[in-house]
Amino acid sequence: MQILTTIAEMRQARLELRLRRRTLGLVPTMGALHAGHLSLVATARAGCDAVAVSIFVNPTQFGPNEDFARYPRTFDADCALLEEAGVDFVFAPSTAEMYPPGASTYVAVEGVSDRLDGASRPGHFRGVTTVVSKLFNIVAPEWVYFGQKDAAQVAVLRRMVRDLNFDVEVVVCPIVRDDDGLAMSSRNRYLTPEERRQALVLRRTLCRIEEEAAAGITSSAVLIDAGRAVLVEEPKVRVDYFAIVDPETLVDLENVNAGNTLVAVAAFVGNTRLIDNVLI
Ligand code: PAF
């Protein structure tokens, strides 16, 4: 496995692959890797000749009062996991490499970037779409892999790829959960044991909605009420959003669209903001 820290090195590696007619899949990450990331890597490994994983804690997607400074940085452990997973390249640029002094160009997907997480975290998706565009230009993968846990991010990035004609196929992999049902997240490591117990209410809420929808309830308002009845079981969990939306546009749905409906929740457990969702 090669660890590349400059754009020039990554481009050279890409060129060499191309000369050997080998395809490349990219898994963009901010490090602090867990089984969710490794499932993306495994899917990429199965579908591409070579796999690159980027590790870059992207400052432009954090708000001024968010956790950029304390975001977990576990580079050596991440590289050990990636080596074992058969990754070919780790692209781990510095902030100065990605954003040289004076960098002032951003990519923004209007509308969809202002919904769900975008509504709670203004500017977040502009940072995500900017850095992912840069990664596409630098790494030039045929396929890129994202996790369904970040459902709003998936909607924004799919729109960006379509609107800007990026020559890359977006592959979305299912949410990976711990044994207790909590969706895997790099931020889970912030949780105390008691907060972790409280956080399980998110999964229970989504399961209740799935059950009610399977029983034939289609009204979003009725489903949201059923979900809220579960959420109140943990009064210390502060809901940020809880919505039933179209998975592409993230616009609220009055009624569930069978097979094409996203139920998404975000909540603070202690100081940690967690997200989870289900497609019904
Ligand atoms: O999902 C993430 O970890 C980040 O938002 C991404 C896609 C790596 C961009 O920094």
PDB file of C-alpha atoms and ligand atoms in Angstrom:
ATOM      1  CA  MET A   1       0.000   0.000   0.000  1.00  0.00           C
ATOM      2  CA  GLN A   2       1.387   3.386  -0.960  1.00  0.00           C
ATOM      3  CA  ILE A   3       0.764   6.459   1.184  1.00  0.00           C
ATOM      4  CA  LEU A   4       0.648   9.565  -0.994  1.00  0.00           C
ATOM      5  CA  THR A   5       0.549  13.026   0.492  1.00  0.00           C
ATOM      6  CA  THR A   6       0.819  15.300  -2.520  1.00  0.00           C
ATOM      7  CA  ILE A   7      -1.525  15.900  -5.425  1.00  0.00           C
ATOM      8  CA  ALA A   8       1.365  15.308  -7.836  1.00  0.00           C
ATOM      9  CA  GLU A   9       2.064  11.865  -6.341  1.00  0.00           C
ATOM     10  CA  MET A  10      -1.606  10.884  -6.516  1.00  0.00           C
ATOM     11  CA  ARG A  11      -1.855  12.056 -10.120  1.00  0.00           C
ATOM     12  CA  GLN A  12       1.272  10.096 -11.058  1.00  0.00           C
ATOM     13  CA  ALA A  13      -0.121   6.927  -9.455  1.00  0.00           C
ATOM     14  CA  ARG A  14      -3.360   7.437 -11.367  1.00  0.00           C
ATOM     15  CA  LEU A  15      -1.485   7.921 -14.635  1.00  0.00           C
ATOM     16  CA  GLU A  16       0.473   4.719 -14.117  1.00  0.00           C
ATOM     17  CA  LEU A  17      -2.760   2.779 -13.500  1.00  0.00           C
ATOM     18  CA  ARG A  18      -4.279   4.227 -16.632  1.00  0.00           C
ATOM     19  CA  LEU A  19      -1.249   3.229 -18.720  1.00  0.00           C
ATOM     20  CA  ARG A  20      -1.761  -0.318 -17.410  1.00  0.00           C
ATOM     21  CA  ARG A  21      -5.495  -0.049 -18.236  1.00  0.00           C
ATOM     22  CA  ARG A  22      -6.497  -0.600 -14.637  1.00  0.00           C
ATOM     23  CA  THR A  23      -9.643   0.847 -13.105  1.00  0.00           C
ATOM     24  CA  LEU A  24      -9.706   2.761  -9.821  1.00  0.00           C
ATOM     25  CA  GLY A  25     -12.296   3.089  -7.072  1.00  0.00           C
ATOM     26  CA  LEU A  26     -12.147   5.887  -4.483  1.00  0.00           C
ATOM     27  CA  VAL A  27     -13.420   5.784  -0.915  1.00  0.00           C
ATOM     28  CA  PRO A  28     -13.311   9.351   0.454  1.00  0.00           C
ATOM     29  CA  THR A  29     -13.008   9.487   4.259  1.00  0.00           C
ATOM     30  CA  MET A  30     -11.983  11.760   7.078  1.00  0.00           C
ATOM     31  CA  GLY A  31     -10.193   8.880   8.810  1.00  0.00           C
ATOM     32  CA  ALA A  32     -11.124   7.492  12.244  1.00  0.00           C
ATOM     33  CA  LEU A  33     -12.097   4.420  10.294  1.00  0.00           C
ATOM     34  CA  HIS A  34     -14.624   1.839  11.441  1.00  0.00           C
ATOM     35  CA  ALA A  35     -16.432  -1.158   9.992  1.00  0.00           C
ATOM     36  CA  GLY A  36     -18.704   1.130   7.951  1.00  0.00           C
ATOM     37  CA  HIS A  37     -15.716   2.528   6.056  1.00  0.00           C
ATOM     38  CA  LEU A  38     -14.270  -0.959   5.683  1.00  0.00           C
ATOM     39  CA  SER A  39     -17.489  -2.154   4.050  1.00  0.00           C
ATOM     40  CA  LEU A  40     -17.067   0.612   1.439  1.00  0.00           C
ATOM     41  CA  VAL A  41     -13.483  -0.524   0.905  1.00  0.00           C
ATOM     42  CA  ALA A  42     -14.582  -4.162   0.526  1.00  0.00           C
ATOM     43  CA  THR A  43     -17.195  -3.188  -2.060  1.00  0.00           C
ATOM     44  CA  ALA A  44     -14.613  -1.139  -3.957  1.00  0.00           C
ATOM     45  CA  ARG A  45     -12.076  -3.974  -3.699  1.00  0.00           C
ATOM     46  CA  ALA A  46     -14.590  -6.376  -5.263  1.00  0.00           C
ATOM     47  CA  GLY A  47     -15.430  -4.060  -8.168  1.00  0.00           C
ATOM     48  CA  CYS A  48     -12.236  -2.247  -9.179  1.00  0.00           C
ATOM     49  CA  ASP A  49      -8.684  -3.183 -10.136  1.00  0.00           C
ATOM     50  CA  ALA A  50      -7.235  -0.731  -7.636  1.00  0.00           C
ATOM     51  CA  VAL A  51      -8.632   1.070  -4.585  1.00  0.00           C
ATOM     52  CA  ALA A  52      -7.666   4.472  -3.216  1.00  0.00           C
ATOM     53  CA  VAL A  53      -8.852   5.759   0.152  1.00  0.00           C
ATOM     54  CA  SER A  54      -8.510   9.442   0.923  1.00  0.00           C
ATOM     55  CA  ILE A  55      -8.018  10.506   4.522  1.00  0.00           C
ATOM     56  CA  PHE A  56      -8.529  14.218   4.955  1.00  0.00           C
ATOM     57  CA  VAL A  57     -10.316  16.019   7.779  1.00  0.00           C
ATOM     58  CA  ASN A  58     -11.803  18.702   5.612  1.00  0.00           C
ATOM     59  CA  PRO A  59     -11.923  22.052   7.429  1.00  0.00           C
ATOM     60  CA  THR A  60     -14.394  23.657   5.024  1.00  0.00           C
ATOM     61  CA  GLN A  61     -17.224  21.329   6.014  1.00  0.00           C
ATOM     62  CA  PHE A  62     -17.083  22.177   9.729  1.00  0.00           C
ATOM     63  CA  GLY A  63     -18.899  25.162  11.189  1.00  0.00           C
ATOM     64  CA  PRO A  64     -17.076  27.539  13.564  1.00  0.00           C
ATOM     65  CA  ASN A  65     -18.579  25.873  16.658  1.00  0.00           C
ATOM     66  CA  GLU A  66     -18.221  22.309  15.446  1.00  0.00           C
ATOM     67  CA  ASP A  67     -15.712  19.586  16.274  1.00  0.00           C
ATOM     68  CA  PHE A  68     -12.989  20.154  13.628  1.00  0.00           C
ATOM     69  CA  ALA A  69     -10.197  20.566  16.211  1.00  0.00           C
ATOM     70  CA  ARG A  70     -11.159  17.521  18.235  1.00  0.00           C
ATOM     71  CA  TYR A  71     -12.305  15.297  15.341  1.00  0.00           C
ATOM     72  CA  PRO A  72     -10.533  11.949  15.970  1.00  0.00           C
ATOM     73  CA  ARG A  73      -7.287  11.600  14.005  1.00  0.00           C
ATOM     74  CA  THR A  74      -6.053   8.002  14.067  1.00  0.00           C
ATOM     75  CA  PHE A  75      -3.858   7.888  10.973  1.00  0.00           C
ATOM     76  CA  ASP A  76      -1.553   4.988  11.906  1.00  0.00           C
ATOM     77  CA  ALA A  77      -4.420   2.745  13.014  1.00  0.00           C
ATOM     78  CA  ASP A  78      -6.376   3.711   9.868  1.00  0.00           C
ATOM     79  CA  CYS A  79      -3.452   2.764   7.622  1.00  0.00           C
ATOM     80  CA  ALA A  80      -3.068  -0.609   9.378  1.00  0.00           C
ATOM     81  CA  LEU A  81      -6.759  -1.361   8.717  1.00  0.00           C
ATOM     82  CA  LEU A  82      -6.514  -0.263   5.094  1.00  0.00           C
ATOM     83  CA  GLU A  83      -3.384  -2.303   4.471  1.00  0.00           C
ATOM     84  CA  GLU A  84      -5.158  -5.376   5.825  1.00  0.00           C
ATOM     85  CA  ALA A  85      -8.184  -4.600   3.629  1.00  0.00           C
ATOM     86  CA  GLY A  86      -6.011  -4.689   0.513  1.00  0.00           C
ATOM     87  CA  VAL A  87      -6.091  -0.982  -0.340  1.00  0.00           C
ATOM     88  CA  ASP A  88      -3.581   0.150  -2.955  1.00  0.00           C
ATOM     89  CA  PHE A  89      -3.291   3.875  -2.213  1.00  0.00           C
ATOM     90  CA  VAL A  90      -3.960   6.108   0.758  1.00  0.00           C
ATOM     91  CA  PHE A  91      -4.196   9.729  -0.300  1.00  0.00           C
ATOM     92  CA  ALA A  92      -3.593  11.831   2.800  1.00  0.00           C
ATOM     93  CA  PRO A  93      -2.873  15.436   1.848  1.00  0.00           C
ATOM     94  CA  SER A  94      -2.228  18.274   4.278  1.00  0.00           C
ATOM     95  CA  THR A  95      -4.675  21.147   4.559  1.00  0.00           C
ATOM     96  CA  ALA A  96      -2.200  23.420   2.750  1.00  0.00           C
ATOM     97  CA  GLU A  97      -1.961  20.910  -0.101  1.00  0.00           C
ATOM     98  CA  MET A  98      -5.736  20.884  -0.564  1.00  0.00           C
ATOM     99  CA  TYR A  99      -6.366  24.559   0.200  1.00  0.00           C
ATOM    100  CA  PRO A 100      -3.293  26.619  -0.666  1.00  0.00           C
ATOM    101  CA  PRO A 101      -3.260  30.195   0.617  1.00  0.00           C
ATOM    102  CA  GLY A 102      -5.779  32.277  -1.295  1.00  0.00           C
ATOM    103  CA  ALA A 103      -7.992  29.336  -2.316  1.00  0.00           C
ATOM    104  CA  SER A 104     -11.382  30.932  -2.883  1.00  0.00           C
ATOM    105  CA  THR A 105     -13.283  28.649  -5.231  1.00  0.00           C
ATOM    106  CA  TYR A 106     -16.183  26.562  -3.914  1.00  0.00           C
ATOM    107  CA  VAL A 107     -18.677  24.155  -5.395  1.00  0.00           C
ATOM    108  CA  ALA A 108     -22.235  24.593  -4.133  1.00  0.00           C
ATOM    109  CA  VAL A 109     -25.308  22.539  -4.938  1.00  0.00           C
ATOM    110  CA  GLU A 110     -28.204  24.882  -4.361  1.00  0.00           C
ATOM    111  CA  GLY A 111     -31.476  23.855  -2.732  1.00  0.00           C
ATOM    112  CA  VAL A 112     -30.787  20.288  -1.691  1.00  0.00           C
ATOM    113  CA  SER A 113     -27.724  21.453   0.293  1.00  0.00           C
ATOM    114  CA  ASP A 114     -29.987  23.525   2.553  1.00  0.00           C
ATOM    115  CA  ARG A 115     -32.134  20.622   3.733  1.00  0.00           C
ATOM    116  CA  LEU A 116     -31.751  18.174   6.667  1.00  0.00           C
ATOM    117  CA  ASP A 117     -28.093  18.399   7.780  1.00  0.00           C
ATOM    118  CA  GLY A 118     -27.634  21.360   5.469  1.00  0.00           C
ATOM    119  CA  ALA A 119     -30.342  23.271   7.360  1.00  0.00           C
ATOM    120  CA  SER A 120     -28.746  22.530  10.741  1.00  0.00           C
ATOM    121  CA  ARG A 121     -25.158  22.982   9.570  1.00  0.00           C
ATOM    122  CA  PRO A 122     -25.079  25.983   7.214  1.00  0.00           C
ATOM    123  CA  GLY A 123     -22.218  25.741   4.731  1.00  0.00           C
ATOM    124  CA  HIS A 124     -21.513  22.093   5.580  1.00  0.00           C
ATOM    125  CA  PHE A 125     -22.439  20.696   2.192  1.00  0.00           C
ATOM    126  CA  ARG A 126     -20.599  23.449   0.342  1.00  0.00           C
ATOM    127  CA  GLY A 127     -17.463  22.176   2.081  1.00  0.00           C
ATOM    128  CA  VAL A 128     -18.307  18.575   1.217  1.00  0.00           C
ATOM    129  CA  THR A 129     -19.048  19.263  -2.451  1.00  0.00           C
ATOM    130  CA  THR A 130     -15.936  21.401  -2.783  1.00  0.00           C
ATOM    131  CA  VAL A 131     -13.579  18.797  -1.345  1.00  0.00           C
ATOM    132  CA  VAL A 132     -15.217  15.889  -3.172  1.00  0.00           C
ATOM    133  CA  SER A 133     -14.961  17.793  -6.482  1.00  0.00           C
ATOM    134  CA  LYS A 134     -11.283  18.342  -5.788  1.00  0.00           C
ATOM    135  CA  LEU A 135     -10.826  14.644  -4.983  1.00  0.00           C
ATOM    136  CA  PHE A 136     -12.542  13.710  -8.253  1.00  0.00           C
ATOM    137  CA  ASN A 137     -10.169  15.986 -10.147  1.00  0.00           C
ATOM    138  CA  ILE A 138      -7.093  14.688  -8.348  1.00  0.00           C
ATOM    139  CA  VAL A 139      -7.851  10.959  -8.077  1.00  0.00           C
ATOM    140  CA  ALA A 140     -10.032  10.591 -11.189  1.00  0.00           C
ATOM    141  CA  PRO A 141     -11.735   7.376 -10.075  1.00  0.00           C
ATOM    142  CA  GLU A 142     -14.200   5.417 -12.206  1.00  0.00           C
ATOM    143  CA  TRP A 143     -16.273   4.677  -9.079  1.00  0.00           C
ATOM    144  CA  VAL A 144     -16.710   6.452  -5.771  1.00  0.00           C
ATOM    145  CA  TYR A 145     -18.184   4.853  -2.650  1.00  0.00           C
ATOM    146  CA  PHE A 146     -20.306   6.543   0.009  1.00  0.00           C
ATOM    147  CA  GLY A 147     -22.314   5.222   2.940  1.00  0.00           C
ATOM    148  CA  GLN A 148     -26.098   5.413   3.117  1.00  0.00           C
ATOM    149  CA  LYS A 149     -25.811   6.619   6.722  1.00  0.00           C
ATOM    150  CA  ASP A 150     -25.045  10.066   5.302  1.00  0.00           C
ATOM    151  CA  ALA A 151     -28.248  10.048   3.253  1.00  0.00           C
ATOM    152  CA  ALA A 152     -28.383  13.821   2.761  1.00  0.00           C
ATOM    153  CA  GLN A 153     -24.728  13.865   1.680  1.00  0.00           C
ATOM    154  CA  VAL A 154     -25.544  11.130  -0.840  1.00  0.00           C
ATOM    155  CA  ALA A 155     -28.410  13.209  -2.273  1.00  0.00           C
ATOM    156  CA  VAL A 156     -26.211  16.308  -2.555  1.00  0.00           C
ATOM    157  CA  LEU A 157     -23.288  14.464  -4.127  1.00  0.00           C
ATOM    158  CA  ARG A 158     -25.443  12.560  -6.593  1.00  0.00           C
ATOM    159  CA  ARG A 159     -26.931  15.869  -7.704  1.00  0.00           C
ATOM    160  CA  MET A 160     -23.484  17.415  -8.045  1.00  0.00           C
ATOM    161  CA  VAL A 161     -22.196  14.501 -10.134  1.00  0.00           C
ATOM    162  CA  ARG A 162     -25.223  14.766 -12.393  1.00  0.00           C
ATOM    163  CA  ASP A 163     -25.234  18.557 -12.709  1.00  0.00           C
ATOM    164  CA  LEU A 164     -21.485  18.939 -13.277  1.00  0.00           C
ATOM    165  CA  ASN A 165     -21.175  15.840 -15.490  1.00  0.00           C
ATOM    166  CA  PHE A 166     -18.441  14.274 -13.387  1.00  0.00           C
ATOM    167  CA  ASP A 167     -17.300  11.105 -15.125  1.00  0.00           C
ATOM    168  CA  VAL A 168     -17.673   8.907 -12.056  1.00  0.00           C
ATOM    169  CA  GLU A 169     -20.258   6.416 -10.876  1.00  0.00           C
ATOM    170  CA  VAL A 170     -21.559   6.884  -7.344  1.00  0.00           C
ATOM    171  CA  VAL A 171     -21.999   3.635  -5.400  1.00  0.00           C
ATOM    172  CA  VAL A 172     -23.931   3.833  -2.145  1.00  0.00           C
ATOM    173  CA  CYS A 173     -23.400   1.069   0.420  1.00  0.00           C
ATOM    174  CA  PRO A 174     -25.794   0.065   3.225  1.00  0.00           C
ATOM    175  CA  ILE A 175     -25.511   1.358   6.778  1.00  0.00           C
ATOM    176  CA  VAL A 176     -23.324  -0.828   8.991  1.00  0.00           C
ATOM    177  CA  ARG A 177     -24.521  -1.169  12.581  1.00  0.00           C
ATOM    178  CA  ASP A 178     -22.909  -2.273  15.807  1.00  0.00           C
ATOM    179  CA  ASP A 179     -24.413  -5.329  17.509  1.00  0.00           C
ATOM    180  CA  ASP A 180     -26.669  -3.078  19.607  1.00  0.00           C
ATOM    181  CA  GLY A 181     -28.099  -1.435  16.456  1.00  0.00           C
ATOM    182  CA  LEU A 182     -26.243   1.900  16.618  1.00  0.00           C
ATOM    183  CA  ALA A 183     -25.174   3.042  13.157  1.00  0.00           C
ATOM    184  CA  MET A 184     -21.368   3.068  12.913  1.00  0.00           C
ATOM    185  CA  SER A 185     -19.917   6.577  13.039  1.00  0.00           C
ATOM    186  CA  SER A 186     -16.512   8.038  13.799  1.00  0.00           C
ATOM    187  CA  ARG A 187     -18.307  10.256  16.325  1.00  0.00           C
ATOM    188  CA  ASN A 188     -19.620   7.269  18.347  1.00  0.00           C
ATOM    189  CA  ARG A 189     -16.294   7.283  20.142  1.00  0.00           C
ATOM    190  CA  TYR A 190     -17.284  10.594  21.795  1.00  0.00           C
ATOM    191  CA  LEU A 191     -20.201   8.875  23.595  1.00  0.00           C
ATOM    192  CA  THR A 192     -20.068   7.867  27.248  1.00  0.00           C
ATOM    193  CA  PRO A 193     -21.555   4.412  27.989  1.00  0.00           C
ATOM    194  CA  GLU A 194     -24.752   6.102  29.233  1.00  0.00           C
ATOM    195  CA  GLU A 195     -25.008   8.308  26.115  1.00  0.00           C
ATOM    196  CA  ARG A 196     -24.474   5.292  23.939  1.00  0.00           C
ATOM    197  CA  ARG A 197     -27.410   3.582  25.632  1.00  0.00           C
ATOM    198  CA  GLN A 198     -29.536   6.700  25.099  1.00  0.00           C
ATOM    199  CA  ALA A 199     -28.491   6.883  21.431  1.00  0.00           C
ATOM    200  CA  LEU A 200     -30.131   3.535  20.707  1.00  0.00           C
ATOM    201  CA  VAL A 201     -33.484   5.328  20.743  1.00  0.00           C
ATOM    202  CA  LEU A 202     -32.697   6.568  17.213  1.00  0.00           C
ATOM    203  CA  ARG A 203     -32.654   3.056  15.800  1.00  0.00           C
ATOM    204  CA  ARG A 204     -35.770   2.079  17.800  1.00  0.00           C
ATOM    205  CA  THR A 205     -37.561   5.118  16.375  1.00  0.00           C
ATOM    206  CA  LEU A 206     -36.737   4.187  12.805  1.00  0.00           C
ATOM    207  CA  CYS A 207     -37.740   0.557  13.417  1.00  0.00           C
ATOM    208  CA  ARG A 208     -41.121   1.726  14.729  1.00  0.00           C
ATOM    209  CA  ILE A 209     -41.681   3.761  11.576  1.00  0.00           C
ATOM    210  CA  GLU A 210     -40.727   0.782   9.422  1.00  0.00           C
ATOM    211  CA  GLU A 211     -43.223  -1.383  11.298  1.00  0.00           C
ATOM    212  CA  GLU A 212     -46.024   1.175  11.012  1.00  0.00           C
ATOM    213  CA  ALA A 213     -45.345   1.688   7.312  1.00  0.00           C
ATOM    214  CA  ALA A 214     -45.277  -2.089   6.767  1.00  0.00           C
ATOM    215  CA  ALA A 215     -48.660  -2.244   8.497  1.00  0.00           C
ATOM    216  CA  GLY A 216     -50.022   0.089   5.836  1.00  0.00           C
ATOM    217  CA  ILE A 217     -49.782   3.588   7.357  1.00  0.00           C
ATOM    218  CA  THR A 218     -48.826   6.018   4.617  1.00  0.00           C
ATOM    219  CA  SER A 219     -49.393   9.458   6.194  1.00  0.00           C
ATOM    220  CA  SER A 220     -46.055  11.039   7.114  1.00  0.00           C
ATOM    221  CA  ALA A 221     -47.700  13.006   9.946  1.00  0.00           C
ATOM    222  CA  VAL A 222     -49.056   9.809  11.522  1.00  0.00           C
ATOM    223  CA  LEU A 223     -45.702   8.063  11.099  1.00  0.00           C
ATOM    224  CA  ILE A 224     -43.792  10.979  12.596  1.00  0.00           C
ATOM    225  CA  ASP A 225     -46.142  10.950  15.616  1.00  0.00           C
ATOM    226  CA  ALA A 226     -45.458   7.227  16.060  1.00  0.00           C
ATOM    227  CA  GLY A 227     -41.724   7.899  15.895  1.00  0.00           C
ATOM    228  CA  ARG A 228     -41.914  10.786  18.355  1.00  0.00           C
ATOM    229  CA  ALA A 229     -43.681   8.511  20.830  1.00  0.00           C
ATOM    230  CA  VAL A 230     -40.499   6.419  20.837  1.00  0.00           C
ATOM    231  CA  LEU A 231     -38.081   9.369  20.872  1.00  0.00           C
ATOM    232  CA  VAL A 232     -39.593  10.751  24.099  1.00  0.00           C
ATOM    233  CA  GLU A 233     -38.444   7.586  25.873  1.00  0.00           C
ATOM    234  CA  GLU A 234     -35.048   9.295  26.064  1.00  0.00           C
ATOM    235  CA  PRO A 235     -35.753  12.894  27.115  1.00  0.00           C
ATOM    236  CA  LYS A 236     -32.046  13.776  27.161  1.00  0.00           C
ATOM    237  CA  VAL A 237     -31.740  13.095  23.443  1.00  0.00           C
ATOM    238  CA  ARG A 238     -32.327  16.441  21.685  1.00  0.00           C
ATOM    239  CA  VAL A 239     -33.797  15.970  18.243  1.00  0.00           C
ATOM    240  CA  ASP A 240     -32.313  18.174  15.532  1.00  0.00           C
ATOM    241  CA  TYR A 241     -34.491  16.927  12.692  1.00  0.00           C
ATOM    242  CA  PHE A 242     -36.822  14.027  12.178  1.00  0.00           C
ATOM    243  CA  ALA A 243     -38.316  13.965   8.708  1.00  0.00           C
ATOM    244  CA  ILE A 244     -39.874  11.870   5.990  1.00  0.00           C
ATOM    245  CA  VAL A 245     -38.534  13.084   2.663  1.00  0.00           C
ATOM    246  CA  ASP A 246     -37.876  12.267  -0.950  1.00  0.00           C
ATOM    247  CA  PRO A 247     -34.381  10.695  -0.955  1.00  0.00           C
ATOM    248  CA  GLU A 248     -33.270  12.632  -4.047  1.00  0.00           C
ATOM    249  CA  THR A 249     -34.575  16.122  -3.300  1.00  0.00           C
ATOM    250  CA  LEU A 250     -34.821  15.838   0.514  1.00  0.00           C
ATOM    251  CA  VAL A 251     -38.174  17.657   0.276  1.00  0.00           C
ATOM    252  CA  ASP A 252     -40.814  16.620   2.864  1.00  0.00           C
ATOM    253  CA  LEU A 253     -43.323  14.042   1.693  1.00  0.00           C
ATOM    254  CA  GLU A 254     -46.928  14.205   2.836  1.00  0.00           C
ATOM    255  CA  ASN A 255     -47.325  10.502   2.191  1.00  0.00           C
ATOM    256  CA  VAL A 256     -44.889   7.653   1.959  1.00  0.00           C
ATOM    257  CA  ASN A 257     -43.945   6.772  -1.608  1.00  0.00           C
ATOM    258  CA  ALA A 258     -43.592   2.999  -1.487  1.00  0.00           C
ATOM    259  CA  GLY A 259     -39.971   2.046  -2.093  1.00  0.00           C
ATOM    260  CA  ASN A 260     -38.768   5.626  -2.435  1.00  0.00           C
ATOM    261  CA  THR A 261     -38.990   7.324   0.921  1.00  0.00           C
ATOM    262  CA  LEU A 262     -36.255   8.374   3.310  1.00  0.00           C
ATOM    263  CA  VAL A 263     -36.932   8.589   7.030  1.00  0.00           C
ATOM    264  CA  ALA A 264     -34.050  10.527   8.562  1.00  0.00           C
ATOM    265  CA  VAL A 265     -33.232  11.597  12.077  1.00  0.00           C
ATOM    266  CA  ALA A 266     -30.471  13.689  13.621  1.00  0.00           C
ATOM    267  CA  ALA A 267     -30.106  14.269  17.340  1.00  0.00           C
ATOM    268  CA  PHE A 268     -27.677  15.457  19.971  1.00  0.00           C
ATOM    269  CA  VAL A 269     -26.784  12.871  22.571  1.00  0.00           C
ATOM    270  CA  GLY A 270     -24.802  14.848  25.103  1.00  0.00           C
ATOM    271  CA  ASN A 271     -22.684  17.079  22.859  1.00  0.00           C
ATOM    272  CA  THR A 272     -22.467  14.539  20.069  1.00  0.00           C
ATOM    273  CA  ARG A 273     -24.620  14.936  16.990  1.00  0.00           C
ATOM    274  CA  LEU A 274     -25.652  11.593  15.517  1.00  0.00           C
ATOM    275  CA  ILE A 275     -27.611  10.780  12.378  1.00  0.00           C
ATOM    276  CA  ASP A 276     -29.447   7.697  11.215  1.00  0.00           C
ATOM    277  CA  ASN A 277     -32.022   6.838   8.568  1.00  0.00           C
ATOM    278  CA  VAL A 278     -33.981   4.158   6.832  1.00  0.00           C
ATOM    279  CA  LEU A 279     -35.338   3.850   3.297  1.00  0.00           C
ATOM    280  CA  ILE A 280     -38.894   2.555   3.206  1.00  0.00           C
TER     281      ILE A 280
HETATM  282  O1  PAF B   1     -18.464  11.476   4.670  1.00  0.00           O
HETATM  283  C1  PAF B   1     -17.338  11.956   4.938  1.00  0.00           C
HETATM  284  O2  PAF B   1     -16.531  11.368   5.670  1.00  0.00           O
HETATM  285  C2  PAF B   1     -16.957  13.304   4.370  1.00  0.00           C
HETATM  286  O3  PAF B   1     -18.052  14.159   4.313  1.00  0.00           O
HETATM  287  C3  PAF B   1     -16.272  13.209   2.997  1.00  0.00           C
HETATM  288  C4  PAF B   1     -17.215  12.641   1.956  1.00  0.00           C
HETATM  289  C5  PAF B   1     -15.032  12.332   3.118  1.00  0.00           C
HETATM  290  C6  PAF B   1     -15.833  14.595   2.537  1.00  0.00           C
HETATM  291  O4  PAF B   1     -14.927  15.171   3.412  1.00  0.00           O
END
